[in-house]
CSV table of C-alpha atoms in Angstrom, one decimal:
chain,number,residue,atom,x,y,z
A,24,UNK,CA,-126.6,29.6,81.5
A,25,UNK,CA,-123.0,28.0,80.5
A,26,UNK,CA,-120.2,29.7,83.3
A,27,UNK,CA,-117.5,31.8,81.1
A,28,UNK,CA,-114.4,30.5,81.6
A,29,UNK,CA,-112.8,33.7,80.0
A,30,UNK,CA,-114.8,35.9,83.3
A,31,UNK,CA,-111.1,35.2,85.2
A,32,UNK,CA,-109.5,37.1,82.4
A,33,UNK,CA,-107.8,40.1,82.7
A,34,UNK,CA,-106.6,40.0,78.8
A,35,UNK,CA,-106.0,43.8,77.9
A,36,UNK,CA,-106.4,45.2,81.7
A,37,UNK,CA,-104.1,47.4,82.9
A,38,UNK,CA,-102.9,46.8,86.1
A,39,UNK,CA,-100.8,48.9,88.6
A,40,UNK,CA,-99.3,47.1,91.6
A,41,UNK,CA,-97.2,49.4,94.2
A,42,UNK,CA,-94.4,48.3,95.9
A,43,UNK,CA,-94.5,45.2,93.2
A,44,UNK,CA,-90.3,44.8,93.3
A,45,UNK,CA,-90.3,41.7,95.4
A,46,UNK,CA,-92.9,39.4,97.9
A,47,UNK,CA,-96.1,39.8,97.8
A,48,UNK,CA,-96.6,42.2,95.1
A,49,UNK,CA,-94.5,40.8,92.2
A,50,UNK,CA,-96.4,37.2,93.0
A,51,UNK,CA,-99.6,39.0,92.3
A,52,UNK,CA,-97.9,40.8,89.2
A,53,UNK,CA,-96.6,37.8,88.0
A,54,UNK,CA,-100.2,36.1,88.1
A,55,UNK,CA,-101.8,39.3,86.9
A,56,UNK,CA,-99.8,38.7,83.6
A,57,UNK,CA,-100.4,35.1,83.5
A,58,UNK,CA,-104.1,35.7,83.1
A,59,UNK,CA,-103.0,38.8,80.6
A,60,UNK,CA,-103.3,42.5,81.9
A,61,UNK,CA,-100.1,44.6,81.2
A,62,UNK,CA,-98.7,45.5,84.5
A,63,UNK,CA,-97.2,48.4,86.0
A,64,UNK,CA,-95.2,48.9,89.0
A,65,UNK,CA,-93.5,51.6,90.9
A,66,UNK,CA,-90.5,51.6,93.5
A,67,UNK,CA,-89.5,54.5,96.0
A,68,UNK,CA,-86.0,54.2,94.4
A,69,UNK,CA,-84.2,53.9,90.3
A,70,UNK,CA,-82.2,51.1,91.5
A,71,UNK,CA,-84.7,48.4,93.0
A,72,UNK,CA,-87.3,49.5,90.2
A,73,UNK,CA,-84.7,48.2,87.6
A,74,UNK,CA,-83.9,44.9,90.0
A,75,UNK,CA,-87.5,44.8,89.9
A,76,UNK,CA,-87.4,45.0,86.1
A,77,UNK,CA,-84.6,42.7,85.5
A,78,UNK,CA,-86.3,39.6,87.7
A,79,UNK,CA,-89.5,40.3,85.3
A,80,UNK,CA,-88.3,40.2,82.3
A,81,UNK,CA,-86.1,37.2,83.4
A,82,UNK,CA,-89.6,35.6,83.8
A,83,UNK,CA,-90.6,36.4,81.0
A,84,UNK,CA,-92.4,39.2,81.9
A,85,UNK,CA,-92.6,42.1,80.1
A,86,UNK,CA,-93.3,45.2,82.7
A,87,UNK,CA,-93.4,49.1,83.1
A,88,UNK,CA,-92.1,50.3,85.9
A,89,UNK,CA,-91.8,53.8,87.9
A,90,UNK,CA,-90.3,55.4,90.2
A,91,UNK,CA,-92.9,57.2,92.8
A,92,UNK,CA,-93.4,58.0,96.3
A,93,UNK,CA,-97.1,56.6,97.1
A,94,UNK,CA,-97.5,59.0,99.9
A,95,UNK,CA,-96.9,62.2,98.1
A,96,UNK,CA,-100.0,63.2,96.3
A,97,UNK,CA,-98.7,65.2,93.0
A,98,UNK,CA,-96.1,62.1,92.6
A,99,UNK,CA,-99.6,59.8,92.5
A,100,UNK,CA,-101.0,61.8,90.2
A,101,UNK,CA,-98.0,62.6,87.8
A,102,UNK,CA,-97.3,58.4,88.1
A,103,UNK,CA,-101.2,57.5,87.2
A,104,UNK,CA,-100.9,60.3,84.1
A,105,UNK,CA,-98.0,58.8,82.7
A,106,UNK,CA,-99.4,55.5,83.2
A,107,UNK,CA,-102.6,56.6,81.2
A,108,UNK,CA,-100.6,58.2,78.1
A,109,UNK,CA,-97.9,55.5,77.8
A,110,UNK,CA,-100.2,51.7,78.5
A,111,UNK,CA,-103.5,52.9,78.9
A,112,UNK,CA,-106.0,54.3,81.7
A,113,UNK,CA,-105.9,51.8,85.1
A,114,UNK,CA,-108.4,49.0,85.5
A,115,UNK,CA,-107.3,47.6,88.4
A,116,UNK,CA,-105.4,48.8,91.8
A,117,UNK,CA,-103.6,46.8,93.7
A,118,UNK,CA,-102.8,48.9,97.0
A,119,UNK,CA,-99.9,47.0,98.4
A,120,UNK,CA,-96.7,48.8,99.2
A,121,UNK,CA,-96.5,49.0,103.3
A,122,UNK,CA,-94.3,49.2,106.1
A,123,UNK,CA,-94.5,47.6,109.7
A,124,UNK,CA,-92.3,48.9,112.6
A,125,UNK,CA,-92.5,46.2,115.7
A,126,UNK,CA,-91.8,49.0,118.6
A,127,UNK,CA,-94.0,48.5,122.0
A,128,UNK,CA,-96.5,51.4,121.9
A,129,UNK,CA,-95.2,53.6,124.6
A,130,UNK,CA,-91.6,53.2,122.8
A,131,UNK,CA,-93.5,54.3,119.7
A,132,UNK,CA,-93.1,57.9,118.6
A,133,UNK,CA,-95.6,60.0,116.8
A,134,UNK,CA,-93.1,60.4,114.1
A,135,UNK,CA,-92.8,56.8,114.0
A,136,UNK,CA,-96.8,55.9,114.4
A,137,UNK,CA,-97.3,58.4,111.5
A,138,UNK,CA,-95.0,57.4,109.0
A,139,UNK,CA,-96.5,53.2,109.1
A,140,UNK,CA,-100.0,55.2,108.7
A,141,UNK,CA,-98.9,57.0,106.0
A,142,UNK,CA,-97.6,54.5,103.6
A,143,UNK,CA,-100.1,51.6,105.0
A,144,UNK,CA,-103.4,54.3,105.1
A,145,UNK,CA,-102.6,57.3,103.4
A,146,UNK,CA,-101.1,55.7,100.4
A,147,UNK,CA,-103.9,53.5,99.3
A,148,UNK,CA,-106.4,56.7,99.7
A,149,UNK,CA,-103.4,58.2,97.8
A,150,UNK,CA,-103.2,55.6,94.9
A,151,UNK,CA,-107.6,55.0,94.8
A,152,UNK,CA,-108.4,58.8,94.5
A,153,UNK,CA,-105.9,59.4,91.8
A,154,UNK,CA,-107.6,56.4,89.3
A,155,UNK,CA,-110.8,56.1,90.8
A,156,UNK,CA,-111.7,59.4,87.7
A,157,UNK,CA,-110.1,57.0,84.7
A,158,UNK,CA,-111.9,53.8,86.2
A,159,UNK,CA,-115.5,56.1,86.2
A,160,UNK,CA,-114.7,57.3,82.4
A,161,UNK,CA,-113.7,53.7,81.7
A,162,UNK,CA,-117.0,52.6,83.2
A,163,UNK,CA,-115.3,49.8,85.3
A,164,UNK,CA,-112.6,49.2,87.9
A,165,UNK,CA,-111.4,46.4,90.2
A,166,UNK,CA,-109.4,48.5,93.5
A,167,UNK,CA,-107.7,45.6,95.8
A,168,UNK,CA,-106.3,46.5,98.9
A,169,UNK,CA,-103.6,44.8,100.8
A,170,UNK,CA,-105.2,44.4,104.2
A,171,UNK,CA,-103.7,41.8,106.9
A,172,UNK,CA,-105.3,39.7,110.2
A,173,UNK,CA,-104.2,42.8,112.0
A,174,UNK,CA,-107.5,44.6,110.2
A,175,UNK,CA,-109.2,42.3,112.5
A,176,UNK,CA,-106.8,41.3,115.8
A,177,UNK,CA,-104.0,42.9,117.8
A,178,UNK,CA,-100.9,42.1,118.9
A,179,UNK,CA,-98.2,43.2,120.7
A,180,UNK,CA,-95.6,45.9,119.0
A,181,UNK,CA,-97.8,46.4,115.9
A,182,UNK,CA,-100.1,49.1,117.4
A,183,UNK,CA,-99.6,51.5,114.6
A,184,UNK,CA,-100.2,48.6,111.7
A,185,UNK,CA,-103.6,47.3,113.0
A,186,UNK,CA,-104.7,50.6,113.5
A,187,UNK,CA,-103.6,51.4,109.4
A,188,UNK,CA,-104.8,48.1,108.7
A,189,UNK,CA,-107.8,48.5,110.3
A,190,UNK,CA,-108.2,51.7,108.7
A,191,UNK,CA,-108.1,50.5,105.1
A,192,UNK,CA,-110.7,48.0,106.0
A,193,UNK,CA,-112.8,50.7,106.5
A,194,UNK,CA,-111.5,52.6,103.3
A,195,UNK,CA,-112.1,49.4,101.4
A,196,UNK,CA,-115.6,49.1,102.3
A,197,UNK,CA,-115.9,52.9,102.0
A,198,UNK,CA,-114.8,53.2,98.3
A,199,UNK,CA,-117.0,50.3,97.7
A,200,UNK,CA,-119.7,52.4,99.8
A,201,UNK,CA,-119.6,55.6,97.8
A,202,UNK,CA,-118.6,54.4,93.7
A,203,UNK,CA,-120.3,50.7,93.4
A,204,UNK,CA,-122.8,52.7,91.4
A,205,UNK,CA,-120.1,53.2,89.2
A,206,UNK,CA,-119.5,49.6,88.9
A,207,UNK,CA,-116.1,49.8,90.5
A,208,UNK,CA,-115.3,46.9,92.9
A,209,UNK,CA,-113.1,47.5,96.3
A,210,UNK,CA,-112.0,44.6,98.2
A,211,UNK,CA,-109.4,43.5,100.0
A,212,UNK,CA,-107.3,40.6,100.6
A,213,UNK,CA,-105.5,39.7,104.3
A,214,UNK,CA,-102.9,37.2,103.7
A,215,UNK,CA,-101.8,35.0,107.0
A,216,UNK,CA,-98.4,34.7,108.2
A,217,UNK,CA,-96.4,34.8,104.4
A,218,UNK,CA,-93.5,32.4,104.3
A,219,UNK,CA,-91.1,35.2,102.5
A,220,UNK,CA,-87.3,36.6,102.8
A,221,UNK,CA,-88.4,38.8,105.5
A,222,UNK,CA,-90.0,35.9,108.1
A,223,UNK,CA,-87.3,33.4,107.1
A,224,UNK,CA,-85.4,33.9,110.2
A,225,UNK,CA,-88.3,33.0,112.0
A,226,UNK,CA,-88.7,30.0,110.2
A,227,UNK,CA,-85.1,28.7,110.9
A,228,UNK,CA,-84.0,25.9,112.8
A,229,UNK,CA,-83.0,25.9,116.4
A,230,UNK,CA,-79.9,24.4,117.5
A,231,UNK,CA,-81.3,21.5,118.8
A,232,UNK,CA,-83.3,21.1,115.7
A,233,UNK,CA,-86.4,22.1,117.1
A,234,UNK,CA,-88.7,24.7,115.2
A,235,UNK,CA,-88.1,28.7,116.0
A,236,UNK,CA,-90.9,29.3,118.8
A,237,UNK,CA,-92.6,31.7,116.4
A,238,UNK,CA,-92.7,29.3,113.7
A,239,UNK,CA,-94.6,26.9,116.5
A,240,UNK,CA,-97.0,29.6,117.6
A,241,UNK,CA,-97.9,29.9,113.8
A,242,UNK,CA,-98.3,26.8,112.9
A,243,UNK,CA,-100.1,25.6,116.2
A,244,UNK,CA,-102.3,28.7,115.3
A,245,UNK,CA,-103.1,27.6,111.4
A,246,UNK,CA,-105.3,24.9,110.5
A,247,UNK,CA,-103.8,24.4,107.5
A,248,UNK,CA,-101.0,23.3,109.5
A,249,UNK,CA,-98.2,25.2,107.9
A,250,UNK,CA,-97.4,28.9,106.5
A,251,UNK,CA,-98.7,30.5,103.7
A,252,UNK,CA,-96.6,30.9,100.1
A,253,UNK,CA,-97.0,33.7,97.9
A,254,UNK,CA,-98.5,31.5,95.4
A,255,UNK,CA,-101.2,31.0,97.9
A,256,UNK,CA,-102.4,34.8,97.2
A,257,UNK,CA,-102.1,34.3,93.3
A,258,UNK,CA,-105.6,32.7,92.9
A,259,UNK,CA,-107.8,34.9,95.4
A,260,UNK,CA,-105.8,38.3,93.5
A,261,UNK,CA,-106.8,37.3,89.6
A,262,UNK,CA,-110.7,36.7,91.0
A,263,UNK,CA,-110.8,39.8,92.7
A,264,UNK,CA,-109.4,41.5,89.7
A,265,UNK,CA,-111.2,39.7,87.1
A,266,UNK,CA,-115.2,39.8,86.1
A,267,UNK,CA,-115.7,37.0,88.4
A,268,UNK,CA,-116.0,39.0,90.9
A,269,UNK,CA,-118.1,41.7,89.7
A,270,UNK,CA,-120.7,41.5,92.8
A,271,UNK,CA,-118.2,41.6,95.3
A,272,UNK,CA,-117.6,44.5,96.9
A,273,UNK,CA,-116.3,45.6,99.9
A,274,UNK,CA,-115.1,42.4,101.5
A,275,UNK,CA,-112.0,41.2,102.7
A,276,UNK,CA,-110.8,37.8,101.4
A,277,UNK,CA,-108.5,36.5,104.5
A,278,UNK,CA,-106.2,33.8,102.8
A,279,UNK,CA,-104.6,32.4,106.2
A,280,UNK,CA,-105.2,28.5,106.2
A,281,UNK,CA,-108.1,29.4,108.6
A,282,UNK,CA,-106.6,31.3,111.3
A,283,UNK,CA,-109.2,33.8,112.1
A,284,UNK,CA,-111.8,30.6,112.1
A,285,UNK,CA,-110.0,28.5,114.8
A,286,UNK,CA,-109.1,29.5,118.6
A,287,UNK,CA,-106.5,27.6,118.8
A,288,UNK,CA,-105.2,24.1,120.7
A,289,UNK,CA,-105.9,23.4,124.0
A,290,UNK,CA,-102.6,23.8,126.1
């Protein structure tokens, strides 16, 4: 049998990405449009939803966007409702607004442990259990969940966002677990180290001309020999969101120019 072509598709999906206003969620918009689903958005404030909205339709991008707390439950639902009577019921989640906070763990309140587990755990439980009802009625759905290399390693500081990230490994392979049978695909994708506005001090020159140590650890640490785009994460989100990937489920796609794969160069 011929391979479709038209199985990477998503002309006529409906698409919700959260937290899509900048980064890594308005390249996967962006590319979500490209292959034709009508997106929708949401922002915790007016303002940066209309930035968001603005830099779209700059693009050429024609978008709906909200404004909606993921972590608060009635918002969820009240956001996926209007969704449904205004564009159409959700085929495809993209879990993606989250936090970090880089405090050493026995600096770390509670407070502050449970607020990164609430928008990087909570949330995407949230966000899945409020369209996982449409995507049943619908008799298909495509749920992809922002995880990270910290669903798989520690490091120092980040105690409370491998253990969320962790945690929605889990809850990706546990939606695909118990609603498969409804032919709804969970996966996840963990991006590498994301060359973006927020790691671009990282990335800058020193003095001297030499690279920032970080940016040397990195790129010591990749075999790809350099930091990921968000362009990189384009690709890997249309196939998990398309038909192409309708016998995947529950797996987590780590785009990271081979990080987890390699242990590193000898010193």
């Amino acid at each position: 049998m011929a391979f479709d072509m038209n199985s990477f598709s998503l002309q006529g999906k409906v698409a919700l990405v959260t937290g899509a206003s900048h980064g890594i969620g308005m390249a996967i918009a962006e590319a979500f449009a490209a292959a034709g689903a009508e997106i929708c958005f949401n922002c915790s404030n007016q303002a940066s939803m209309e930035r968001a909205v603005e830099k779209y339709n700059s693009n050429g991008i024609q978008v709906h966007g909200y404004v909606c707390d993921v972590t608060n439950e009635d918002q969820v639902d009240d956001l996926v409702s209007r969704i449904r009577e205004e564009v159409g019921i959700i085929d495809i989640l993209v879990n993606n607004a989250g936090i970090i906070k880089r405090i050493p763990m026995t600096e770390m309140s509670a407070e502050e442990f449970r607020q990164v587990i609430d928008v990087d755990l909570n949330a995407p439980f949230i966000c899945s259990k409020a369209v996982i009802p449409g995507m049943i009625e619908k008799g298909h759905g495509k749920i992809i969940n922002i995880c990270s290399m910290m669903s798989e390693l520690g490091r120092e500081t980040v105690s409370a966002y491998a253990a969320a990230k962790g945690g929605l490994k889990m809850l990706t392979r546990n939606i695909c677990s118990e609603y498969g049978k409804n032919n709804i695909q969970c996966n996840g994708i963990g991006p590498g180290y994301i060359a973006t506005s927020q790691t671009a001090p990282l990335r800058e020159r020193q003095p001297d001309g030499s690279r920032h140590p970080f940016d040397q650890f990195i790129v010591s640490k990749t075999p790809a020999d350099r930091w990921g785009i968000v362009d990189d994460l384009k690709g890997p989100a249309v196939f998990l969101a398309s038909d192409a990937s309708n016998f995947v489920n529950g797996h987590v796609l780590y785009v990271d120019g081979g990080i987890l794969a390699y242990i590193g160069k000898q010193p």
